[in-house]
mmCIF file of C-alpha atoms in Angstrom:
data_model
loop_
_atom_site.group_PDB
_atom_site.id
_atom_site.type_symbol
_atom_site.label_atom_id
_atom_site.label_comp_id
_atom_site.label_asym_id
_atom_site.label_seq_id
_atom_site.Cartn_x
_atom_site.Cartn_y
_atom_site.Cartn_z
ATOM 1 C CA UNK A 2 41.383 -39.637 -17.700
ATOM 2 C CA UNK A 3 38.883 -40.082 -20.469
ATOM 3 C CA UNK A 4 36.782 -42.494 -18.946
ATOM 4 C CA UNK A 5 36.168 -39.884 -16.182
ATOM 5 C CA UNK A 6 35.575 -37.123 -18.353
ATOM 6 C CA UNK A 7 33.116 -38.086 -20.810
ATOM 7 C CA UNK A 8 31.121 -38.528 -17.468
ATOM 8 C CA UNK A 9 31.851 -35.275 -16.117
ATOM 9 C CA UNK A 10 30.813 -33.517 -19.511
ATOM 10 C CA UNK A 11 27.213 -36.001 -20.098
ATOM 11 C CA UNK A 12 26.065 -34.417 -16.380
ATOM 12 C CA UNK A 13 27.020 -30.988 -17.241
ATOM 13 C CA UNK A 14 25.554 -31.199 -20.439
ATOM 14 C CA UNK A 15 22.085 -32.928 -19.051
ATOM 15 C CA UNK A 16 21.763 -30.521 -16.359
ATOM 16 C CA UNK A 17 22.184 -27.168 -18.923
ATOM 17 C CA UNK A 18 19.775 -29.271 -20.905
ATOM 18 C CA UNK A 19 17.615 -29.520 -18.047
ATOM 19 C CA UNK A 20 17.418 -25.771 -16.733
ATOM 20 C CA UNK A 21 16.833 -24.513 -20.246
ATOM 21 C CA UNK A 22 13.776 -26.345 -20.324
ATOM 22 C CA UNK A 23 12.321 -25.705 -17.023
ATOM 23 C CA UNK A 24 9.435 -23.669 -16.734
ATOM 24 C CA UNK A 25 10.551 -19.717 -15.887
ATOM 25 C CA UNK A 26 8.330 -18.241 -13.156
ATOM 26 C CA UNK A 27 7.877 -14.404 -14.297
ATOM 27 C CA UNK A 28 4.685 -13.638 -11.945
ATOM 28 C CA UNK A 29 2.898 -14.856 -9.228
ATOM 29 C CA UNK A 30 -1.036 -13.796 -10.194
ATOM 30 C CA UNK A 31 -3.252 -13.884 -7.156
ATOM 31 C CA UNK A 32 -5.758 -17.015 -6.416
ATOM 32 C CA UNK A 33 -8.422 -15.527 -4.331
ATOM 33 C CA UNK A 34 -9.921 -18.995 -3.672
ATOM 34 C CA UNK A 35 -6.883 -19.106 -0.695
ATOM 35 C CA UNK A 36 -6.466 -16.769 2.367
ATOM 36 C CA UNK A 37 -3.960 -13.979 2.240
ATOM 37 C CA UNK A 38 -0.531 -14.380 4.070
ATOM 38 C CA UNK A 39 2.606 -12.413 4.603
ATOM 39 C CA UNK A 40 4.153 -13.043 1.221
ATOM 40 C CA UNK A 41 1.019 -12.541 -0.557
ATOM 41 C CA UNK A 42 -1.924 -15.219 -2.167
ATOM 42 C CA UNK A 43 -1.026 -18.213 -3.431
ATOM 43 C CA UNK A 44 -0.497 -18.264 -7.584
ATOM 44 C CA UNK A 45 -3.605 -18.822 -9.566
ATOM 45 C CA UNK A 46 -3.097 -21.919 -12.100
ATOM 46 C CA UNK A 47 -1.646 -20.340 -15.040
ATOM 47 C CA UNK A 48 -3.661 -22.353 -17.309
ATOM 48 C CA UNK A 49 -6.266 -20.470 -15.885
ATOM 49 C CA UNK A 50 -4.815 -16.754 -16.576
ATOM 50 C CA UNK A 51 -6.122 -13.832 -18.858
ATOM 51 C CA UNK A 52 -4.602 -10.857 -19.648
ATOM 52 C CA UNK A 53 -7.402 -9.747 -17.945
ATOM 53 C CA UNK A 54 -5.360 -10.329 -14.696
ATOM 54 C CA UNK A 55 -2.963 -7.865 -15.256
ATOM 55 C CA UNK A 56 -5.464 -5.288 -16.307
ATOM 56 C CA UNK A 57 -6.924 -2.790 -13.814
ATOM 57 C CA UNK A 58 -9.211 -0.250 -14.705
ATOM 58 C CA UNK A 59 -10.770 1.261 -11.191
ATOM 59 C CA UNK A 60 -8.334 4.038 -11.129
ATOM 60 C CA UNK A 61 -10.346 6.066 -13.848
ATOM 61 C CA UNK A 62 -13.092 6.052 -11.568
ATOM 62 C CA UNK A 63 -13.728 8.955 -9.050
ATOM 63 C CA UNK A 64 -14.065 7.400 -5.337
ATOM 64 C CA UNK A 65 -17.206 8.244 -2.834
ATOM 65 C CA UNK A 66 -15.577 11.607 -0.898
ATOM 66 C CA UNK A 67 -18.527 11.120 1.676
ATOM 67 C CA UNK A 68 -17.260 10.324 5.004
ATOM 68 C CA UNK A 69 -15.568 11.859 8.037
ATOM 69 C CA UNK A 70 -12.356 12.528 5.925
ATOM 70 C CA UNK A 71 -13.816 13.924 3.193
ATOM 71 C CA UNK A 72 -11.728 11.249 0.665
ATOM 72 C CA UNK A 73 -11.413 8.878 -1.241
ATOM 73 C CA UNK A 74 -8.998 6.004 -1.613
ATOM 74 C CA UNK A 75 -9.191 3.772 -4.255
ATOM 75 C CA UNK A 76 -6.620 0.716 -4.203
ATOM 76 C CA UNK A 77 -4.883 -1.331 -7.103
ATOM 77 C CA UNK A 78 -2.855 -3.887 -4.783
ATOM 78 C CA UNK A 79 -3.744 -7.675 -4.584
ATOM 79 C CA UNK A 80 -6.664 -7.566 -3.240
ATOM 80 C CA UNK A 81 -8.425 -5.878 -6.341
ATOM 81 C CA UNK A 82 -5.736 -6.213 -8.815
ATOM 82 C CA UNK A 83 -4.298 -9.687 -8.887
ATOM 83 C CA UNK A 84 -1.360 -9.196 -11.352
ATOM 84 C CA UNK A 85 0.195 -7.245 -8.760
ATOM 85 C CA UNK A 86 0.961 -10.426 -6.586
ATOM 86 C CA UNK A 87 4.343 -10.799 -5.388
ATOM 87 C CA UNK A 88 5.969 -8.446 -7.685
ATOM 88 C CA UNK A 89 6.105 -5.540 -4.553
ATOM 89 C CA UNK A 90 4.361 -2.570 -6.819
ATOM 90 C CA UNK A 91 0.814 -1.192 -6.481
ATOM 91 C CA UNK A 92 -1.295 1.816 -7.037
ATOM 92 C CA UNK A 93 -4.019 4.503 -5.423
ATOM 93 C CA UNK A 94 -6.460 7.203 -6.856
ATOM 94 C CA UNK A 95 -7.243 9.801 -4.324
ATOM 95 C CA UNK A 96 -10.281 12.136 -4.689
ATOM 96 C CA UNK A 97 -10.024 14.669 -1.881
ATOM 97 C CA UNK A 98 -12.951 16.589 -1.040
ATOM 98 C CA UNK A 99 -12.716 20.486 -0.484
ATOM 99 C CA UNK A 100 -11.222 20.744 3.007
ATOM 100 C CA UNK A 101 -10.546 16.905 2.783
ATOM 101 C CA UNK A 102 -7.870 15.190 4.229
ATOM 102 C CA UNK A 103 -5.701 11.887 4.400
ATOM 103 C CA UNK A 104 -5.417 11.399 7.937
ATOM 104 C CA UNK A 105 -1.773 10.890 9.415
ATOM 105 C CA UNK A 106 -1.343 7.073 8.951
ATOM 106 C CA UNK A 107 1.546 4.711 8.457
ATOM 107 C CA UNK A 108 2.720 1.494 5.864
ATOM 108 C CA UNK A 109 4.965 -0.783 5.067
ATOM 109 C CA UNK A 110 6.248 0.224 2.225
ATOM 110 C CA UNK A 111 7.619 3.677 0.344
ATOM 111 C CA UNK A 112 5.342 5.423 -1.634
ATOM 112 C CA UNK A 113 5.412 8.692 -4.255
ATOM 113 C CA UNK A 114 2.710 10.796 -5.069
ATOM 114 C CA UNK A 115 2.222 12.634 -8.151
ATOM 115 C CA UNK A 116 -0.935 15.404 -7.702
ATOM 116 C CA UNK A 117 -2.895 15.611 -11.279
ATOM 117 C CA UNK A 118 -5.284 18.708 -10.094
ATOM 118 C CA UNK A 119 -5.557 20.840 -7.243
ATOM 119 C CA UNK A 120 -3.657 22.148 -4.683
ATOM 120 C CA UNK A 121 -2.399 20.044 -1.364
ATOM 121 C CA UNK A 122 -0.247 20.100 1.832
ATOM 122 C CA UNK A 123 1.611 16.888 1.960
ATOM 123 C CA UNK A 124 4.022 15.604 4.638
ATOM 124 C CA UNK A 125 5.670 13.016 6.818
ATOM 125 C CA UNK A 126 7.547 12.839 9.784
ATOM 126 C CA UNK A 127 10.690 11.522 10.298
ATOM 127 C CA UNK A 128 11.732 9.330 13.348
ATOM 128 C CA UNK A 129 13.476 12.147 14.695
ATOM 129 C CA UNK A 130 10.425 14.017 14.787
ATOM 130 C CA UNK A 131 11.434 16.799 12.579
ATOM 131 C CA UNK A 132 8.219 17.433 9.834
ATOM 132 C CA UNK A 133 9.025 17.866 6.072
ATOM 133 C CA UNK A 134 5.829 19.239 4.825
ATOM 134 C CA UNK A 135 4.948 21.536 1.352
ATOM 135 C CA UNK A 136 2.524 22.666 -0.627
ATOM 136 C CA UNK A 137 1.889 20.636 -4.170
ATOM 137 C CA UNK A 138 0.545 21.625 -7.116
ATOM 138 C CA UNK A 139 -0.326 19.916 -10.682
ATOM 139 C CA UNK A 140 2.509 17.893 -11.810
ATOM 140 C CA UNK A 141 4.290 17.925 -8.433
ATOM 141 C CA UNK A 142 5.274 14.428 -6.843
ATOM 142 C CA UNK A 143 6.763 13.545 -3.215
ATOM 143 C CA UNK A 144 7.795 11.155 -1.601
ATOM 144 C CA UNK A 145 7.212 9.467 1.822
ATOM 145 C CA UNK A 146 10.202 6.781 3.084
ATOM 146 C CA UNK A 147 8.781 3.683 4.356
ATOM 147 C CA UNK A 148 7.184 3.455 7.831
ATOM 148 C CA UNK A 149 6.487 6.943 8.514
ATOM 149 C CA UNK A 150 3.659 8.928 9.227
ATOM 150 C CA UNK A 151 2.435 10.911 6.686
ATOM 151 C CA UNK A 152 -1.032 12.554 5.585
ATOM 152 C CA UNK A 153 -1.997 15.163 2.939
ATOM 153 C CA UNK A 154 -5.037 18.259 2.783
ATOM 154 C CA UNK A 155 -6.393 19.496 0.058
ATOM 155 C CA UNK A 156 -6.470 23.419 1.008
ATOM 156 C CA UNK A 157 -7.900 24.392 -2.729
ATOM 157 C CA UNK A 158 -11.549 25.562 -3.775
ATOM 158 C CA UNK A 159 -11.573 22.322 -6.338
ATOM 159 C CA UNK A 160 -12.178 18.687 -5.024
ATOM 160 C CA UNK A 161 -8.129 17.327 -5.605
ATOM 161 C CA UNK A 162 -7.050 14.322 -7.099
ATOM 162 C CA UNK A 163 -3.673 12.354 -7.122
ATOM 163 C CA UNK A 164 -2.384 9.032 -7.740
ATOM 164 C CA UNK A 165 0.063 7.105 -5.499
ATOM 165 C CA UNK A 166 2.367 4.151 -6.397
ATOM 166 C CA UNK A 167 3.944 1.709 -3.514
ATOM 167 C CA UNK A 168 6.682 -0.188 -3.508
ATOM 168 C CA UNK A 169 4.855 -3.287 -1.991
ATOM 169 C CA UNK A 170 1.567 -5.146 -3.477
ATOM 170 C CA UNK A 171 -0.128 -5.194 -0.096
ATOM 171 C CA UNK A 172 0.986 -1.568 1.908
ATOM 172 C CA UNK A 173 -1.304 -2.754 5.345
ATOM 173 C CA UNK A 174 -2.483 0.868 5.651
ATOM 174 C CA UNK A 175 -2.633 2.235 9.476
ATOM 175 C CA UNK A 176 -4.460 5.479 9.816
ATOM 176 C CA UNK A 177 -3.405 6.730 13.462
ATOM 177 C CA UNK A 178 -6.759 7.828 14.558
ATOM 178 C CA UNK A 179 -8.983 4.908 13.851
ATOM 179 C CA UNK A 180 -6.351 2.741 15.277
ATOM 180 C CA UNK A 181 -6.919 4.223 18.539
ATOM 181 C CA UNK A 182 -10.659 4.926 17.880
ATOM 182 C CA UNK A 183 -11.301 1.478 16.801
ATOM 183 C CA UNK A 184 -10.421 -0.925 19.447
ATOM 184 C CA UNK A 185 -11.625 -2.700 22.562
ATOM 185 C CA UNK A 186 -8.096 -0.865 24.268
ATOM 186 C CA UNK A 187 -9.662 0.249 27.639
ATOM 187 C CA UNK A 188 -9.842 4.293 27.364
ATOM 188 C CA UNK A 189 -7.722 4.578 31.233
ATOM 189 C CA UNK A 190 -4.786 2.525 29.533
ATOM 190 C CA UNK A 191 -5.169 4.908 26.154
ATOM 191 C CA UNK A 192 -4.762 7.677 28.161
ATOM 192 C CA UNK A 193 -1.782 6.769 29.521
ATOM 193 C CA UNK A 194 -0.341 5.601 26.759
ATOM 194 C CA UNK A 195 -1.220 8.564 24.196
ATOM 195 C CA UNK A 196 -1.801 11.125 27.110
ATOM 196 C CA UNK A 197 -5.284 12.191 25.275
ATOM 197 C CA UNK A 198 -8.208 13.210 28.244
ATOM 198 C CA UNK A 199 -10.516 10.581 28.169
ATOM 199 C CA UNK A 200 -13.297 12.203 26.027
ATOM 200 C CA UNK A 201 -11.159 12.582 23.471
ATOM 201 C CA UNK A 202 -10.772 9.237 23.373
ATOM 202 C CA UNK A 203 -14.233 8.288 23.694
ATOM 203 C CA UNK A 204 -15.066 11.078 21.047
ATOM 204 C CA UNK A 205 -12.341 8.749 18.706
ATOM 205 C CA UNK A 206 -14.669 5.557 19.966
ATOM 206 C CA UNK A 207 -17.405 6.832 18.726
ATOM 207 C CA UNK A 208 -16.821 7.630 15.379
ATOM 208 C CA UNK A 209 -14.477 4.415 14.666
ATOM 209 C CA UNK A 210 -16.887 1.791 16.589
ATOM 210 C CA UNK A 211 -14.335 1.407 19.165
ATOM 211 C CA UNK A 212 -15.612 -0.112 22.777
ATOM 212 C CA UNK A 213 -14.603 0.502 26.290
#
């Protein structure tokens, strides 16, 4: 019996050995030098790593408000911010313009809103199509559940601003109108689909470079 323990116990003992001093994988920081895929970038060499990765400092800056929209939406995900990589968290500023809007659009992932000044509507629809909507004010956050649509307008006399955090490093924004503004589609086959005339649609072409 004890020439088949003392074996037992020396593989045991060799394999606790040899977990305690493998290398513990806490983060995943993005290597841009490699395409994006579904799970994220590769890991950058962490030889190669700087606190400097996990650092992000775009969000103090106010975003360009000229466009169609009237907003703008400045992203911390891992594209821009590469310590976010893999660990299914990320952040937006959002300057909204006097009047402005965040059109109705759709993402993978939850996300809460906190509104720092100003004065907003901000909603989402459920899949049952009933609309929870609500005015917000400083200090007031909401939240939109994953996959719906949801949009927000600032309706104050001061440009707005908010912040937004995600539960995913990589959301894959959808805003509703340039996705059917911004495609070869053919407009007959949008029309039947969306049942929009077809100079609305070409309107929707037009200002998202859509063709056809």
């Amino acid at each position: 019996m004890e020439l088949i323990t003392k074996p037992i116990i020396f593989i045991i003992f060799s394999l606790l050995i040899s977990l305690s001093s493998a290398s513990v994988v806490d983060f995943c920081v993005a290597d841009f030098n490699f395409p994006v895929g579904p799970a994220g970038f590769p890991c950058k060499n962490p030889a190669n790593l700087s606190v400097n990765d996990f650092v992000f400092s775009g969000l103090g800056v106010a975003g360009n408000t000229s466009n169609i929209f009237n907003v703008a939406v400045t992203s911390a995900n891992d594209n821009s911010f590469p310590g976010v990589n893999g660990l299914g968290i990320s952040m937006a500023r959002l300057d909204i313009g006097v009047g402005g809007v965040v059109p109705l659009h759709t993402h993978r992932a939850s996300e809460v809103i906190i509104v720092i000044h100003g004065t907003i509507i901000a909603g989402f629809i459920a899949s049952d199509n009933t609309v929870y909507f609500k005015t917000l004010n400083k200090g007031d956050v909401m939240i939109f559940p994953q996959s719906l649509l949801h949009f927000q307008v600032n309706i104050g006399k001061n440009q707005a601003l908010a912040f937004v955090s995600l539960n995913s490093a990589h959301a894959g924004f959808q805003f509703t109108s340039a996705s059917l503004g911004g495609n070869d589609l053919p407009t007959e086959i949008i029309e039947k689909i969306t049942l929009l005339d077809s100079q609305q649609i070409k309107t929707l072409k037009n200002v998202f470079g859509g063709t056809n």
